[in-house]
Amino acid sequence: MCGIVGIISTKEVTSRIINSLKKLEYRGYDSAGIATLTDGDINEVKCEGRVDALEKDIIKYNLKGEIGIGHVRWATHGKPSKINAHPHSSEKVSVVHNGIIENSTILKKFLEKKGYVFKSQTDTEVIAHLVTDYLKKNSLKETIVKVLKKLHGSFALGIIFKDKNDIMVGARRGSPLAVGYGPNENYLGSDSYALKSMTNKISYLDDGEFCIIKKDQIDFFNNDGSKINKKIMNLS
Ligand code: GLU
């Protein structure tokens, strides 16, 4: 079990991601991490241990950004360490993951043959490189459809893209994922409690679904990439 959160906004997101991660700590406390986009770059701060330690590092590095993803980890593949902490990033994308990619060893071999270099021992890092590879020849939506088909196992994912500061992707199979609607900003999180201080308007992804989140719009898709409608719930 891990906890994930993502915010896309017109305002700074780091302190709010930290607050949400504190609410998700019941889902994992092996490590914590956050990635934001600042001036077209992916910037990561990660640490072993709890969100309090991450918070101190973030102040030290003065992490800025109006779009970002965060994670608290309960390790399944690779020991609890800073290098295995999420988010996992390639030069183009950054990913947070709750779940287990069962075919990660095969996917890793395939990607290494293509020249991708792995930094961690996690199953999650294959997702960052797979998305990067598919983006070379596919649109963003086609990329997500194709990558999700390649993954065996369970996941809730939050993905941000170096060259697209107006888009965040969420996807779900087997692990929970909530999407929240805010004023000129939107969110994703492992549960609605993590988003409660920002919104009570929530939709839940069902298995096999993904979404493309902008600050003023959320589009939902089934596993073939066909658009679907989701109910918005008002939580009290
Ligand atoms: N399998 C991933 C890891 O070990 C995510 C862990 C989880 O969701 O429990 O980093």
mmCIF file of C-alpha atoms and ligand atoms in Angstrom:
data_model
loop_
_atom_site.group_PDB
_atom_site.id
_atom_site.type_symbol
_atom_site.label_atom_id
_atom_site.label_comp_id
_atom_site.label_asym_id
_atom_site.label_seq_id
_atom_site.Cartn_x
_atom_site.Cartn_y
_atom_site.Cartn_z
ATOM 1 C CA MET A 1 0.000 0.000 0.000
ATOM 2 C CA CYS A 2 1.262 3.465 -0.859
ATOM 3 C CA GLY A 3 -0.377 6.865 -1.022
ATOM 4 C CA ILE A 4 -0.371 9.159 -4.025
ATOM 5 C CA VAL A 5 -1.478 12.740 -4.595
ATOM 6 C CA GLY A 6 -1.366 15.219 -7.474
ATOM 7 C CA ILE A 7 -2.351 18.869 -7.910
ATOM 8 C CA ILE A 8 -2.556 21.006 -11.060
ATOM 9 C CA SER A 9 -3.224 24.666 -10.344
ATOM 10 C CA THR A 10 -2.410 28.305 -10.994
ATOM 11 C CA LYS A 11 -0.994 28.561 -7.456
ATOM 12 C CA GLU A 12 1.969 26.950 -5.698
ATOM 13 C CA VAL A 13 1.322 23.281 -4.919
ATOM 14 C CA THR A 14 4.192 21.968 -2.773
ATOM 15 C CA SER A 15 2.859 22.812 0.694
ATOM 16 C CA ARG A 16 -0.562 21.409 -0.199
ATOM 17 C CA ILE A 17 0.971 18.193 -1.538
ATOM 18 C CA ILE A 18 2.848 17.864 1.767
ATOM 19 C CA ASN A 19 -0.392 18.355 3.731
ATOM 20 C CA SER A 20 -2.144 15.676 1.677
ATOM 21 C CA LEU A 21 0.790 13.277 2.095
ATOM 22 C CA LYS A 22 0.541 13.697 5.878
ATOM 23 C CA LYS A 23 -3.046 12.434 5.630
ATOM 24 C CA LEU A 24 -1.905 9.466 3.541
ATOM 25 C CA GLU A 25 0.873 8.349 5.876
ATOM 26 C CA TYR A 26 -1.318 5.519 7.174
ATOM 27 C CA ARG A 27 -0.731 3.960 3.702
ATOM 28 C CA GLY A 28 3.079 3.898 3.952
ATOM 29 C CA TYR A 29 6.000 5.533 5.712
ATOM 30 C CA ASP A 30 9.122 3.883 4.215
ATOM 31 C CA SER A 31 9.844 7.017 2.206
ATOM 32 C CA ALA A 32 8.223 10.166 0.903
ATOM 33 C CA GLY A 33 8.744 12.208 -2.222
ATOM 34 C CA ILE A 34 7.433 14.953 -4.444
ATOM 35 C CA ALA A 35 8.068 16.135 -8.017
ATOM 36 C CA THR A 36 6.992 19.449 -9.503
ATOM 37 C CA LEU A 37 7.514 21.198 -12.808
ATOM 38 C CA THR A 38 9.382 24.475 -12.522
ATOM 39 C CA ASP A 39 10.479 26.463 -15.592
ATOM 40 C CA GLY A 40 10.050 23.396 -17.805
ATOM 41 C CA ASP A 41 12.081 21.059 -15.597
ATOM 42 C CA ILE A 42 11.101 18.095 -13.433
ATOM 43 C CA ASN A 43 12.355 18.771 -9.900
ATOM 44 C CA GLU A 44 12.270 15.971 -7.323
ATOM 45 C CA VAL A 45 12.799 15.965 -3.583
ATOM 46 C CA LYS A 46 12.714 12.531 -1.907
ATOM 47 C CA CYS A 47 13.812 11.064 1.371
ATOM 48 C CA GLU A 48 13.770 7.853 3.340
ATOM 49 C CA GLY A 49 11.318 7.932 6.240
ATOM 50 C CA ARG A 50 8.365 10.146 6.946
ATOM 51 C CA VAL A 51 6.736 13.249 5.474
ATOM 52 C CA ASP A 52 8.132 15.480 8.265
ATOM 53 C CA ALA A 53 11.650 14.832 6.948
ATOM 54 C CA LEU A 54 10.508 15.557 3.384
ATOM 55 C CA GLU A 55 8.970 18.831 4.516
ATOM 56 C CA LYS A 56 12.303 19.999 5.950
ATOM 57 C CA ASP A 57 14.109 19.104 2.697
ATOM 58 C CA ILE A 58 11.540 20.945 0.618
ATOM 59 C CA ILE A 59 12.118 24.140 2.610
ATOM 60 C CA LYS A 60 15.881 23.663 2.140
ATOM 61 C CA TYR A 61 15.582 23.216 -1.655
ATOM 62 C CA ASN A 62 12.820 25.840 -1.974
ATOM 63 C CA LEU A 63 10.820 23.567 -4.294
ATOM 64 C CA LYS A 64 8.382 25.598 -6.431
ATOM 65 C CA GLY A 65 5.732 24.673 -8.973
ATOM 66 C CA GLU A 66 2.073 24.928 -9.926
ATOM 67 C CA ILE A 67 1.803 21.265 -10.887
ATOM 68 C CA GLY A 68 3.142 18.351 -8.889
ATOM 69 C CA ILE A 69 2.780 14.787 -7.616
ATOM 70 C CA GLY A 70 3.631 13.255 -4.234
ATOM 71 C CA HIS A 71 4.007 9.801 -2.692
ATOM 72 C CA VAL A 72 4.352 7.931 0.569
ATOM 73 C CA ARG A 73 5.772 4.432 0.094
ATOM 74 C CA TRP A 74 5.194 0.992 1.517
ATOM 75 C CA ALA A 75 7.954 -0.860 -0.345
ATOM 76 C CA THR A 76 7.168 -3.977 -2.385
ATOM 77 C CA HIS A 77 10.077 -4.001 -4.893
ATOM 78 C CA GLY A 78 13.398 -2.614 -3.705
ATOM 79 C CA LYS A 79 14.356 -1.755 -0.140
ATOM 80 C CA PRO A 80 13.123 1.385 1.609
ATOM 81 C CA SER A 81 15.679 4.029 0.562
ATOM 82 C CA LYS A 82 15.943 7.474 -0.976
ATOM 83 C CA ILE A 83 16.848 6.050 -4.403
ATOM 84 C CA ASN A 84 13.756 3.791 -4.381
ATOM 85 C CA ALA A 85 11.450 6.575 -3.152
ATOM 86 C CA HIS A 86 8.849 7.788 -5.626
ATOM 87 C CA PRO A 87 8.342 9.810 -7.808
ATOM 88 C CA HIS A 88 10.376 7.964 -10.447
ATOM 89 C CA SER A 89 11.346 10.139 -13.369
ATOM 90 C CA SER A 90 12.884 9.824 -16.820
ATOM 91 C CA GLU A 91 14.120 12.933 -18.600
ATOM 92 C CA LYS A 92 10.528 13.431 -19.841
ATOM 93 C CA VAL A 93 8.019 12.158 -17.271
ATOM 94 C CA SER A 94 7.597 11.644 -13.551
ATOM 95 C CA VAL A 95 5.420 8.915 -12.008
ATOM 96 C CA VAL A 96 3.941 8.024 -8.616
ATOM 97 C CA HIS A 97 2.544 4.518 -8.214
ATOM 98 C CA ASN A 98 0.537 2.521 -5.709
ATOM 99 C CA GLY A 99 0.522 -1.170 -6.548
ATOM 100 C CA ILE A 100 2.714 -3.874 -8.072
ATOM 101 C CA ILE A 101 3.849 -4.273 -11.686
ATOM 102 C CA GLU A 102 4.124 -8.054 -11.974
ATOM 103 C CA ASN A 103 5.938 -8.080 -15.324
ATOM 104 C CA SER A 104 8.445 -5.364 -14.400
ATOM 105 C CA THR A 105 11.478 -7.661 -14.859
ATOM 106 C CA ILE A 106 10.584 -8.416 -18.496
ATOM 107 C CA LEU A 107 9.708 -4.776 -19.201
ATOM 108 C CA LYS A 108 12.970 -3.622 -17.620
ATOM 109 C CA LYS A 109 15.026 -5.958 -19.857
ATOM 110 C CA PHE A 110 13.142 -4.719 -22.931
ATOM 111 C CA LEU A 111 13.763 -1.072 -21.975
ATOM 112 C CA GLU A 112 17.422 -1.618 -21.053
ATOM 113 C CA LYS A 113 18.008 -3.144 -24.508
ATOM 114 C CA LYS A 114 16.627 0.096 -25.945
ATOM 115 C CA GLY A 115 19.166 2.082 -23.913
ATOM 116 C CA TYR A 116 17.089 3.227 -20.939
ATOM 117 C CA VAL A 117 19.116 3.422 -17.736
ATOM 118 C CA PHE A 118 17.470 2.523 -14.434
ATOM 119 C CA LYS A 119 18.322 4.283 -11.171
ATOM 120 C CA SER A 120 16.173 2.306 -8.708
ATOM 121 C CA GLN A 121 15.282 -1.298 -7.881
ATOM 122 C CA THR A 122 11.543 -0.593 -8.027
ATOM 123 C CA ASP A 123 8.946 -2.084 -10.345
ATOM 124 C CA THR A 124 7.576 1.454 -10.802
ATOM 125 C CA GLU A 125 10.502 2.913 -12.747
ATOM 126 C CA VAL A 126 9.566 0.844 -15.843
ATOM 127 C CA ILE A 127 6.410 2.968 -16.145
ATOM 128 C CA ALA A 128 8.380 6.226 -16.426
ATOM 129 C CA HIS A 129 10.580 4.803 -19.197
ATOM 130 C CA LEU A 130 7.714 3.045 -21.022
ATOM 131 C CA VAL A 131 5.701 6.277 -21.146
ATOM 132 C CA THR A 132 8.801 8.145 -22.365
ATOM 133 C CA ASP A 133 9.352 5.562 -25.112
ATOM 134 C CA TYR A 134 5.744 5.490 -26.353
ATOM 135 C CA LEU A 135 5.535 9.298 -26.366
ATOM 136 C CA LYS A 136 8.192 9.350 -29.103
ATOM 137 C CA LYS A 137 5.710 7.950 -31.653
ATOM 138 C CA ASN A 138 2.265 8.410 -30.104
ATOM 139 C CA SER A 139 -0.019 11.132 -28.823
ATOM 140 C CA LEU A 140 -0.348 11.432 -25.065
ATOM 141 C CA LYS A 141 -3.685 9.615 -25.011
ATOM 142 C CA GLU A 142 -2.476 6.803 -27.297
ATOM 143 C CA THR A 143 0.630 6.501 -25.115
ATOM 144 C CA ILE A 144 -1.414 6.009 -21.953
ATOM 145 C CA VAL A 145 -3.729 3.443 -23.587
ATOM 146 C CA LYS A 146 -0.743 1.449 -24.914
ATOM 147 C CA VAL A 147 1.341 1.635 -21.727
ATOM 148 C CA LEU A 148 -1.546 0.552 -19.483
ATOM 149 C CA LYS A 149 -2.102 -2.485 -21.749
ATOM 150 C CA LYS A 150 1.577 -3.450 -21.310
ATOM 151 C CA LEU A 151 1.402 -3.392 -17.507
ATOM 152 C CA HIS A 152 0.404 -6.569 -15.638
ATOM 153 C CA GLY A 153 -0.595 -6.169 -12.019
ATOM 154 C CA SER A 154 -2.153 -3.380 -10.021
ATOM 155 C CA PHE A 155 -1.745 0.353 -10.040
ATOM 156 C CA ALA A 156 -3.017 3.769 -9.170
ATOM 157 C CA LEU A 157 -0.824 6.226 -11.061
ATOM 158 C CA GLY A 158 -0.168 9.937 -11.151
ATOM 159 C CA ILE A 159 1.975 11.138 -14.063
ATOM 160 C CA ILE A 160 3.325 14.570 -15.028
ATOM 161 C CA PHE A 161 5.195 15.477 -18.215
ATOM 162 C CA LYS A 162 8.246 17.736 -18.543
ATOM 163 C CA ASP A 163 6.979 19.400 -21.736
ATOM 164 C CA LYS A 164 3.324 19.703 -20.697
ATOM 165 C CA ASN A 165 2.809 21.846 -17.642
ATOM 166 C CA ASP A 166 -0.955 21.960 -18.295
ATOM 167 C CA ILE A 167 -1.636 18.210 -18.002
ATOM 168 C CA MET A 168 -1.561 15.522 -15.325
ATOM 169 C CA VAL A 169 -2.656 11.906 -15.875
ATOM 170 C CA GLY A 170 -4.335 9.559 -13.389
ATOM 171 C CA ALA A 171 -4.969 5.839 -14.018
ATOM 172 C CA ARG A 172 -6.333 2.954 -12.017
ATOM 173 C CA ARG A 173 -6.372 -0.849 -11.961
ATOM 174 C CA GLY A 174 -6.855 -2.549 -8.616
ATOM 175 C CA SER A 175 -5.625 0.313 -6.406
ATOM 176 C CA PRO A 176 -7.928 3.164 -5.359
ATOM 177 C CA LEU A 177 -7.878 6.592 -7.022
ATOM 178 C CA ALA A 178 -10.050 9.644 -6.368
ATOM 179 C CA VAL A 179 -10.170 12.767 -8.519
ATOM 180 C CA GLY A 180 -11.118 16.122 -6.993
ATOM 181 C CA TYR A 181 -12.528 19.283 -8.561
ATOM 182 C CA GLY A 182 -11.390 22.696 -7.303
ATOM 183 C CA PRO A 183 -11.625 26.345 -8.322
ATOM 184 C CA ASN A 184 -9.316 26.628 -11.352
ATOM 185 C CA GLU A 185 -7.350 23.643 -10.063
ATOM 186 C CA ASN A 186 -7.902 19.901 -9.874
ATOM 187 C CA TYR A 187 -6.494 17.006 -7.860
ATOM 188 C CA LEU A 188 -5.932 13.295 -7.617
ATOM 189 C CA GLY A 189 -5.408 11.244 -4.488
ATOM 190 C CA SER A 190 -5.487 7.712 -3.092
ATOM 191 C CA ASP A 191 -8.525 8.725 -1.037
ATOM 192 C CA SER A 192 -10.897 11.667 -0.664
ATOM 193 C CA TYR A 193 -9.602 12.395 2.860
ATOM 194 C CA ALA A 194 -6.261 13.480 1.348
ATOM 195 C CA LEU A 195 -8.127 16.040 -0.770
ATOM 196 C CA LYS A 196 -10.684 17.122 1.834
ATOM 197 C CA SER A 197 -9.005 20.418 2.771
ATOM 198 C CA MET A 198 -9.158 21.440 -0.920
ATOM 199 C CA THR A 199 -12.487 20.054 -2.184
ATOM 200 C CA ASN A 200 -15.519 17.933 -1.391
ATOM 201 C CA LYS A 201 -16.357 17.365 -5.073
ATOM 202 C CA ILE A 202 -14.996 13.942 -5.969
ATOM 203 C CA SER A 203 -15.193 11.288 -8.689
ATOM 204 C CA TYR A 204 -13.733 7.813 -8.289
ATOM 205 C CA LEU A 205 -11.960 6.045 -11.115
ATOM 206 C CA ASP A 206 -13.097 2.482 -11.736
ATOM 207 C CA ASP A 207 -10.757 -0.318 -12.746
ATOM 208 C CA GLY A 208 -9.296 0.146 -16.222
ATOM 209 C CA GLU A 209 -10.079 3.863 -16.412
ATOM 210 C CA PHE A 210 -7.737 6.805 -16.776
ATOM 211 C CA CYS A 211 -8.128 10.569 -16.823
ATOM 212 C CA ILE A 212 -6.384 13.581 -18.291
ATOM 213 C CA ILE A 213 -6.526 16.393 -15.771
ATOM 214 C CA LYS A 214 -6.121 20.084 -16.618
ATOM 215 C CA LYS A 215 -6.643 22.885 -14.125
ATOM 216 C CA ASP A 216 -10.079 23.698 -15.562
ATOM 217 C CA GLN A 217 -11.148 20.363 -17.081
ATOM 218 C CA ILE A 218 -11.025 16.620 -16.402
ATOM 219 C CA ASP A 219 -11.613 14.076 -19.169
ATOM 220 C CA PHE A 220 -12.205 10.423 -18.315
ATOM 221 C CA PHE A 221 -11.519 7.442 -20.579
ATOM 222 C CA ASN A 222 -11.960 3.671 -20.519
ATOM 223 C CA ASN A 223 -9.060 1.329 -21.247
ATOM 224 C CA ASP A 224 -9.555 1.675 -25.029
ATOM 225 C CA GLY A 225 -9.318 5.453 -24.835
ATOM 226 C CA SER A 226 -13.039 6.104 -25.422
ATOM 227 C CA LYS A 227 -14.377 9.082 -23.510
ATOM 228 C CA ILE A 228 -16.716 8.310 -20.607
ATOM 229 C CA ASN A 229 -18.776 10.377 -18.176
ATOM 230 C CA LYS A 230 -18.231 10.169 -14.419
ATOM 231 C CA LYS A 231 -20.579 11.076 -11.618
ATOM 232 C CA ILE A 232 -19.400 13.919 -9.371
ATOM 233 C CA MET A 233 -20.147 13.270 -5.694
ATOM 234 C CA ASN A 234 -20.535 15.956 -3.052
ATOM 235 C CA LEU A 235 -18.900 14.607 0.090
ATOM 236 C CA SER A 236 -19.970 16.121 3.376
HETATM 237 N N1 GLU B 1 5.619 -1.381 -5.952
HETATM 238 C C1 GLU B 1 5.931 -0.018 -5.682
HETATM 239 C C2 GLU B 1 7.194 0.096 -4.831
HETATM 240 O O1 GLU B 1 7.634 -0.827 -4.245
HETATM 241 C C3 GLU B 1 4.751 0.672 -4.988
HETATM 242 C C4 GLU B 1 4.526 0.121 -3.587
HETATM 243 C C5 GLU B 1 3.069 0.046 -3.102
HETATM 244 O O2 GLU B 1 2.141 0.566 -3.666
HETATM 245 O O3 GLU B 1 2.856 -0.612 -2.076
HETATM 246 O O4 GLU B 1 7.772 1.115 -4.785
#
